[in-house]
Short mmCIF file of C-alpha atoms and ligand atoms in Angstrom, two decimals:
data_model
loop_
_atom_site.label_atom_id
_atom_site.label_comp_id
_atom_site.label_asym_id
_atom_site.label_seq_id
_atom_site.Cartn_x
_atom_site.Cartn_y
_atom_site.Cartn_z
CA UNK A 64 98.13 46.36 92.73
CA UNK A 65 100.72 47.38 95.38
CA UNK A 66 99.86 50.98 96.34
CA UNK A 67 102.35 53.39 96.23
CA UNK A 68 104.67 53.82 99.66
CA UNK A 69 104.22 57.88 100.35
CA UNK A 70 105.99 59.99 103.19
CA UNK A 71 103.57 62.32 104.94
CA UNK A 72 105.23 65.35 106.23
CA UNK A 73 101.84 66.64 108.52
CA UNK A 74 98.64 65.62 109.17
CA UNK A 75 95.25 66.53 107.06
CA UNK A 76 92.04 66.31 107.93
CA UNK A 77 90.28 63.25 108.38
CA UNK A 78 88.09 63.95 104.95
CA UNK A 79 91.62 63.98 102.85
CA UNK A 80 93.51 61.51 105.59
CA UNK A 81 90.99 58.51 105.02
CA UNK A 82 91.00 58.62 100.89
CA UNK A 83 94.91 58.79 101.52
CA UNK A 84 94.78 55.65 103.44
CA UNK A 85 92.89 53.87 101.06
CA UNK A 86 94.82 54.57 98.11
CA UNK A 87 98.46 54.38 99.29
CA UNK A 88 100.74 53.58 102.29
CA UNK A 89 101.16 56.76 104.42
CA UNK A 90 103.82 56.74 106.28
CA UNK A 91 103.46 59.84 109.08
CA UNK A 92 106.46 61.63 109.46
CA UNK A 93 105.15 63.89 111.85
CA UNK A 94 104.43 61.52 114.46
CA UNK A 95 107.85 59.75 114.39
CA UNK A 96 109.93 60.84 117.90
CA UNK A 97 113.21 59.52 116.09
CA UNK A 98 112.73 61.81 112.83
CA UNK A 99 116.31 60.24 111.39
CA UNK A 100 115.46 56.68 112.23
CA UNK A 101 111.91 56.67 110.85
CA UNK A 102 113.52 57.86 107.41
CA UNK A 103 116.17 55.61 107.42
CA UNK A 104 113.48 53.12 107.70
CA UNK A 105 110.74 53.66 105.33
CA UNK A 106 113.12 56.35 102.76
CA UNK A 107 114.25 53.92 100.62
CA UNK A 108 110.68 52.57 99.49
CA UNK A 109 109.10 55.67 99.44
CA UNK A 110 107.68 57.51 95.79
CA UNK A 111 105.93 60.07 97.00
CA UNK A 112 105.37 62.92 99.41
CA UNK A 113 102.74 64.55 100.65
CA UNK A 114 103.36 67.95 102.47
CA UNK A 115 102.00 71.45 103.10
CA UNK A 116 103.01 74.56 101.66
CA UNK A 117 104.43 75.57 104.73
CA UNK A 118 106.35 72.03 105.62
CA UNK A 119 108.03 71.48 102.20
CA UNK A 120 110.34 68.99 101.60
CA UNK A 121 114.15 69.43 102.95
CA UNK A 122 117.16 68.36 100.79
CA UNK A 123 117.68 66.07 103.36
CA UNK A 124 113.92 64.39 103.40
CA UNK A 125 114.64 64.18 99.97
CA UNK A 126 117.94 62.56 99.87
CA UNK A 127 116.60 59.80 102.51
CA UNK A 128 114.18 58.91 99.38
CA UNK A 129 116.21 57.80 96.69
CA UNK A 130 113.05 55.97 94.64
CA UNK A 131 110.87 59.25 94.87
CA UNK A 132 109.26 60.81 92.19
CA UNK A 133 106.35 63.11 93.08
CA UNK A 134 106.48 65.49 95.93
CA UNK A 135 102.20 67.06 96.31
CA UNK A 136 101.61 70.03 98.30
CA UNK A 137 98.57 71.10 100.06
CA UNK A 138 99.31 74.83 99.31
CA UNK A 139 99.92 76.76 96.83
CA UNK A 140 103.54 78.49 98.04
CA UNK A 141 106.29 75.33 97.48
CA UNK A 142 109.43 77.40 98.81
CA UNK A 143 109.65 75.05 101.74
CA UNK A 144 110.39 72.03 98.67
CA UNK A 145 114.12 72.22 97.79
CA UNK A 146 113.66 72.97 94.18
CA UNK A 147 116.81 72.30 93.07
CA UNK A 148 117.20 68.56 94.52
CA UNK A 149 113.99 67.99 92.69
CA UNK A 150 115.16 69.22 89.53
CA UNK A 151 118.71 67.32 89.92
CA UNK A 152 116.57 64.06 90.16
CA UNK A 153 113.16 64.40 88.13
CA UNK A 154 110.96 64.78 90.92
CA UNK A 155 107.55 66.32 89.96
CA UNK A 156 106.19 69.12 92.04
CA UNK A 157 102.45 69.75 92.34
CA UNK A 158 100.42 72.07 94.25
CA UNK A 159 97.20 73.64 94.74
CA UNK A 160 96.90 76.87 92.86
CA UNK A 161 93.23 78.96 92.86
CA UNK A 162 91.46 76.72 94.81
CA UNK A 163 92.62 78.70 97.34
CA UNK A 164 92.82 82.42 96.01
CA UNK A 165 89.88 84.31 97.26
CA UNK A 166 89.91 83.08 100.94
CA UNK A 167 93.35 84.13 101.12
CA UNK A 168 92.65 87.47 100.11
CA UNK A 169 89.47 87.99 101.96
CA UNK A 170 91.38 86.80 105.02
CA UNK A 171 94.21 89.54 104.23
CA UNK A 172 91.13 92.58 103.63
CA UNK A 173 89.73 91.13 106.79
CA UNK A 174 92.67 91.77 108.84
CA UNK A 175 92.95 95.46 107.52
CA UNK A 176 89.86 95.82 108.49
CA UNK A 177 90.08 94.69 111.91
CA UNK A 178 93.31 96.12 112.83
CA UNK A 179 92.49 99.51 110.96
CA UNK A 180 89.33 99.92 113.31
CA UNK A 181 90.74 98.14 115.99
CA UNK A 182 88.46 95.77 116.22
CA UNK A 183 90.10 93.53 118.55
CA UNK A 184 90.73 95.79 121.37
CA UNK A 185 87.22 97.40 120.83
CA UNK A 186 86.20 93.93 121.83
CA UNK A 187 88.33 93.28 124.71
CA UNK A 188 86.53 96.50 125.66
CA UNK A 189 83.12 95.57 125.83
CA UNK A 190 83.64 92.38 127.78
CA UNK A 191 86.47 93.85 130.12
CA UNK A 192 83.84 96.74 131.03
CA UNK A 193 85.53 98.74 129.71
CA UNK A 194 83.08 100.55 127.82
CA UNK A 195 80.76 101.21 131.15
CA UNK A 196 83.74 102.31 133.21
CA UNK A 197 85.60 104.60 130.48
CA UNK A 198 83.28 105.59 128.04
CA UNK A 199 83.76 106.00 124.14
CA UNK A 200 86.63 103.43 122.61
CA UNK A 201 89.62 105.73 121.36
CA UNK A 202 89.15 106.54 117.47
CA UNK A 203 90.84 104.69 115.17
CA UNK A 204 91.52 105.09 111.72
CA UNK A 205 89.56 104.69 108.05
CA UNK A 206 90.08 102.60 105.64
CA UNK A 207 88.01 103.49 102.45
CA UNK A 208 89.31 106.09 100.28
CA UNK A 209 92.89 105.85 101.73
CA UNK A 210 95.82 104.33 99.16
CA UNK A 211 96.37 100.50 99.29
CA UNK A 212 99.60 98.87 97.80
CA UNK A 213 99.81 95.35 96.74
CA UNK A 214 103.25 93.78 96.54
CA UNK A 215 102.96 91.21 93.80
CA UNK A 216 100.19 91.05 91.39
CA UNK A 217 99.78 87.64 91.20
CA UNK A 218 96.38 85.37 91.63
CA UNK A 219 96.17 86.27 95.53
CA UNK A 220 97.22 89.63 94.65
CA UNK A 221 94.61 90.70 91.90
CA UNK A 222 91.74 89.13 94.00
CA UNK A 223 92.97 91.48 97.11
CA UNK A 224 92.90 94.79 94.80
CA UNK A 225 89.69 93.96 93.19
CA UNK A 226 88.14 93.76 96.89
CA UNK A 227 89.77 97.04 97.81
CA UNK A 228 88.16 98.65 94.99
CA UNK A 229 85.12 98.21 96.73
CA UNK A 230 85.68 99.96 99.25
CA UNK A 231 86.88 102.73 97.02
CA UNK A 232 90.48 102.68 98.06
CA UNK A 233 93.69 104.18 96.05
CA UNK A 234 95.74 100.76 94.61
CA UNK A 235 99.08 100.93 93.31
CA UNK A 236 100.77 97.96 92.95
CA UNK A 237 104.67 96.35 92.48
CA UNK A 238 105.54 93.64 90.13
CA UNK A 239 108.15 92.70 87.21
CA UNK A 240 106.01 94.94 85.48
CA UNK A 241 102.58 96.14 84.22
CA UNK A 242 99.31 94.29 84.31
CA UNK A 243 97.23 93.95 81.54
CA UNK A 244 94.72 92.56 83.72
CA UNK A 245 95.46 95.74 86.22
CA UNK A 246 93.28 98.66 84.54
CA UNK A 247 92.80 101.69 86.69
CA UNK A 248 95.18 100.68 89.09
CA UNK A 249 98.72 102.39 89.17
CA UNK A 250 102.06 100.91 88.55
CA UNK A 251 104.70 102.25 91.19
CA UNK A 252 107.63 99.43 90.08
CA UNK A 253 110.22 100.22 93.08
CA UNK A 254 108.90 98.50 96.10
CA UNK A 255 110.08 101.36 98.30
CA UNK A 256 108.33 104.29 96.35
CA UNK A 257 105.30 101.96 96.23
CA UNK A 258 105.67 102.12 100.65
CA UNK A 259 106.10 105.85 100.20
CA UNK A 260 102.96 106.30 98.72
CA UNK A 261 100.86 103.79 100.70
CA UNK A 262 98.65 103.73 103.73
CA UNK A 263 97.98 99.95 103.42
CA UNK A 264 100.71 97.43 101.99
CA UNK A 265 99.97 94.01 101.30
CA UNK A 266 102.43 91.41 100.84
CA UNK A 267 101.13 89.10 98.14
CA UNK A 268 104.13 87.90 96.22
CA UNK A 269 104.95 83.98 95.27
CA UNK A 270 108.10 83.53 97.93
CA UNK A 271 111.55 82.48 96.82
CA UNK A 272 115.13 83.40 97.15
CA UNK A 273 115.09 85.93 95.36
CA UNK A 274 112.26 88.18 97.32
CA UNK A 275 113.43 87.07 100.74
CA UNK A 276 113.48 90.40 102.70
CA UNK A 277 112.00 92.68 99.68
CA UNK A 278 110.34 94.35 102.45
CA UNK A 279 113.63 95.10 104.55
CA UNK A 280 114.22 98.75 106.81
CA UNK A 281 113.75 100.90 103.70
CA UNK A 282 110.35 100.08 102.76
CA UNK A 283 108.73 99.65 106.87
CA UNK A 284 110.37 102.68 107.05
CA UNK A 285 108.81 104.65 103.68
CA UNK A 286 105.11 103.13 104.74
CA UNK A 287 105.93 105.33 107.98
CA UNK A 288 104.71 105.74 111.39
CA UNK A 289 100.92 106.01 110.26
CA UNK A 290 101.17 102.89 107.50
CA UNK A 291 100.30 99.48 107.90
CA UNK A 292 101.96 96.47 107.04
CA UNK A 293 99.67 93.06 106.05
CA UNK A 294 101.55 89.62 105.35
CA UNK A 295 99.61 86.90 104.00
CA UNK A 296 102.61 85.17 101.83
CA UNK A 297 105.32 84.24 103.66
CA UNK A 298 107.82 85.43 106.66
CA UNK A 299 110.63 85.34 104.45
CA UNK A 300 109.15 87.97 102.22
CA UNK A 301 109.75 90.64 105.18
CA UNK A 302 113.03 91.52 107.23
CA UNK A 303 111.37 89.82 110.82
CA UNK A 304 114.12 92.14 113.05
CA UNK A 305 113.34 95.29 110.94
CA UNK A 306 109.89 95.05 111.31
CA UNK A 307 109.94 93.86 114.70
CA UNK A 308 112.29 97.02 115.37
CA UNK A 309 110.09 99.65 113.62
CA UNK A 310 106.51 98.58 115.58
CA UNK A 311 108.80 99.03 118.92
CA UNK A 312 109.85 102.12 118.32
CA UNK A 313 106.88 103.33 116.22
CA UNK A 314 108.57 104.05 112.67
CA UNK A 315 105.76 102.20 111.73
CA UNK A 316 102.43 102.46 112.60
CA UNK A 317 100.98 98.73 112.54
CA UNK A 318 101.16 95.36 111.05
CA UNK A 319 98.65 92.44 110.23
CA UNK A 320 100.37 89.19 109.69
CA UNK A 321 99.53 85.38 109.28
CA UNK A 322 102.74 84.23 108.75
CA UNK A 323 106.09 84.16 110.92
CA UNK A 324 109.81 83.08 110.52
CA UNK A 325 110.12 79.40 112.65
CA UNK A 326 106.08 79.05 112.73
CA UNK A 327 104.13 78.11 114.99
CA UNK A 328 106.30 79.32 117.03
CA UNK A 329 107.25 82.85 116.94
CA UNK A 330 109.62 85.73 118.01
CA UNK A 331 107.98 86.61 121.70
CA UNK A 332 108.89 90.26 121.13
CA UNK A 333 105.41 90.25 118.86
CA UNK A 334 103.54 89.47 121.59
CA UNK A 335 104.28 92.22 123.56
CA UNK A 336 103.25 95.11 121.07
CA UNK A 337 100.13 96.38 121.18
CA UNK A 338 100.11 97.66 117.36
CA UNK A 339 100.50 94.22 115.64
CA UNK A 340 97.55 91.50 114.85
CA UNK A 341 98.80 88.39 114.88
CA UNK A 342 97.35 85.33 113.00
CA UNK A 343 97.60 81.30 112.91
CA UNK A 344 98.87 80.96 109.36
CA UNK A 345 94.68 80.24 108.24
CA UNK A 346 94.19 82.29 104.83
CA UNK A 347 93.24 79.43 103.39
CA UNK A 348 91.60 77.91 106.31
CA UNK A 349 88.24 77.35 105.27
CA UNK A 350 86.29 73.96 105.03
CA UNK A 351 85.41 74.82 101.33
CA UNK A 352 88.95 75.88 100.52
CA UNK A 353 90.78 72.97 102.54
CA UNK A 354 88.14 70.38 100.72
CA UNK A 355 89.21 72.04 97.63
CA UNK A 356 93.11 71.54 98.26
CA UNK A 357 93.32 68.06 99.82
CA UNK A 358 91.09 66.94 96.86
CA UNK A 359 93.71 68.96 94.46
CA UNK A 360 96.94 67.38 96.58
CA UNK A 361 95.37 63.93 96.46
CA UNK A 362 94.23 64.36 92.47
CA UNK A 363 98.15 65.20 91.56
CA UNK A 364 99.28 62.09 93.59
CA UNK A 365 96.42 59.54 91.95
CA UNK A 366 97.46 61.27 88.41
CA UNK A 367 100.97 60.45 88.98
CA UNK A 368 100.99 56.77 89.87
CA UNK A 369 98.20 56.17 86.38
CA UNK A 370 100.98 57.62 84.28
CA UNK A 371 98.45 60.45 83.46
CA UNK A 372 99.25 63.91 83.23
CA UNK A 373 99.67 65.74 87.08
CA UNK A 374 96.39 68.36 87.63
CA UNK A 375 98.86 71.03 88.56
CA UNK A 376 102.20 71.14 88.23
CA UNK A 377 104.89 73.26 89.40
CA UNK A 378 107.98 70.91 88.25
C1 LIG B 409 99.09 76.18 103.84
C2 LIG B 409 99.86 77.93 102.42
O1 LIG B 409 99.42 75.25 102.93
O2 LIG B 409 98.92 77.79 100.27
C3 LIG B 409 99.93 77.96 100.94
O3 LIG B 409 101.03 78.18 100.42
O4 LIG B 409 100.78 78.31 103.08
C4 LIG B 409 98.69 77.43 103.13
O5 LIG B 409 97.56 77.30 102.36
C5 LIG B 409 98.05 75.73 104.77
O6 LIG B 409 98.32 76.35 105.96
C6 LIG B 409 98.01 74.24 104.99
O7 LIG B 409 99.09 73.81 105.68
#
């Protein structure tokens, strides 16, 4: 049997990268130096993609395909796929819910944590010498008991609440509505009375058109010069400049964030504020978790091409 011709739009880990091999014709997009050439060359034979939640798939990737039929992501956020090009065509969208859940959220508690205590300075001061030559490391502030938001109760979102309850924190969350699932925990719909009431705001919520910028000037501005701000969705979930703005000038107090508009590269004017952790874009980056989603990506794809039914779905 011929094996199915797929476009790769970034590379995977050797574990998921040799079964791939094996089972179809990869054609690495990433690698190409002539991006428009390389499509024109292997587009019209290709049925399949394989991408990343953060890579997607372009209208214009998918145009260059005219036989493809199953686009696979190694993620589970697919607002980087052009939804609407797929549905226009009949092109299946997978991807790789819960596999993925719980590192996410420990990574987003984990960065409250650190930033809250200030972790990361604390240990630029022991090995600067800091700690012989000044003395006790400036106080910083608590975490448990204080009020947590959560921006989108979702899979990511419940598993990030249910952690914060251990540590005996306040949670309030936003979403189109009450959780049955959600007992104990208050529902504050408005986004901006949620900030208002928050120390801690987590940004947990599925990313599409219609939430880019939910977090925009007015709710930075309700969390307030002594909240804190942690991303672990996606950039487009949060006004960049309004954000960026309000850490300058200290209308709000800090920020934790994994992802950024244009990663890996990002805005340099982060990387000059002191009251900001920045992250790689690694919630999910955890051997378990990544084993867990190439295995899911490549499952969908296999499914697809034996005419059985896809794992996971999103299209
Ligand atoms: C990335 C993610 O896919 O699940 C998502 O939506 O953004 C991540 O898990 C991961 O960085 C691999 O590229």
């Amino acid at each position: 049997m011929t094996r199915p011709e797929i476009l790769q739009m970034g590379p995977y880990p050797d574990w998921d990268q040799e079964p791939l091999d094996a089972a179809f014709v990869m054609h690495r997009y990433f690698t190409a130096a002539d991006k428009g050439a390389f499509l024109a060359e292997v587009g019209p034979r290709v049925r399949g993609i394989a991408t990343r939640g953060e890579l997607g798939a372009s209208a214009e990737v998918i145009a260059a395909c005219p036989k493809l039929e199953v686009i696979s992501v190694y993620g589970v956020g697919f607002d980087a796929v052009n939804l609407e090009a797929c549905r226009a065509r009949g092109i299946r969208v997978t991807n790789t819910p819960d596999v993925l859940t719980k590192d996410v959220a420990d990574l987003g508690v984990a960065m409250m944590l650190a930033q809250s205590r200030g972790m990361i300075g604390a240990e630029a001061w022991v090995r600067s010498g800091d700690w012989a030559a000044k003395g006790l490391y400036p106080l910083k502030r608590r975490v448990w008991g204080r009020r947590a938001a959560v921006l989108g109760l979702g899979r990511i979102g419940y598993e990030v609440a249910r952690r914060l309850a251990g540590f005996e924190m306040e949670i309030a969350y936003s979403d189109t509505g009450p959780k049955d699932y959600a007992t104990g925990w208050q529902f504050i719909a408005d986004p901006v009375a949620l900030a208002d009431w928050a120390d801690f705001y987590f940004v947990t919520l599925a990313a599409s058109a219609a939430t880019r910028h939910i977090v925009g000037r007015q709710v930075i501005e309700a969390l307030g010069p002594e909240g804190m701000l942690i991303n672990i969705s996606r950039a487009s979930n949060i006004d960049e400049a309004a954000l960026l703005d309000a850490l300058e000038t200290g209308r709000l107090g800090s920020a934790a964030l994994d992802v950024f508009e244009g990663e890996p590269a990002l805005n340099p004017r982060f990387l000059a504020l002191p009251n900001v952790m920045l992250q790689p874009h690694h919630a999910s980056g955890t051997v378990e978790t990544r084993k867990a989603m190439g295995q899911l990506m490549r499952d969908n794809l296999t499914a697809h091409f034996a005419g059985r039914p896809l794992p996971t779905p999103v299209l």
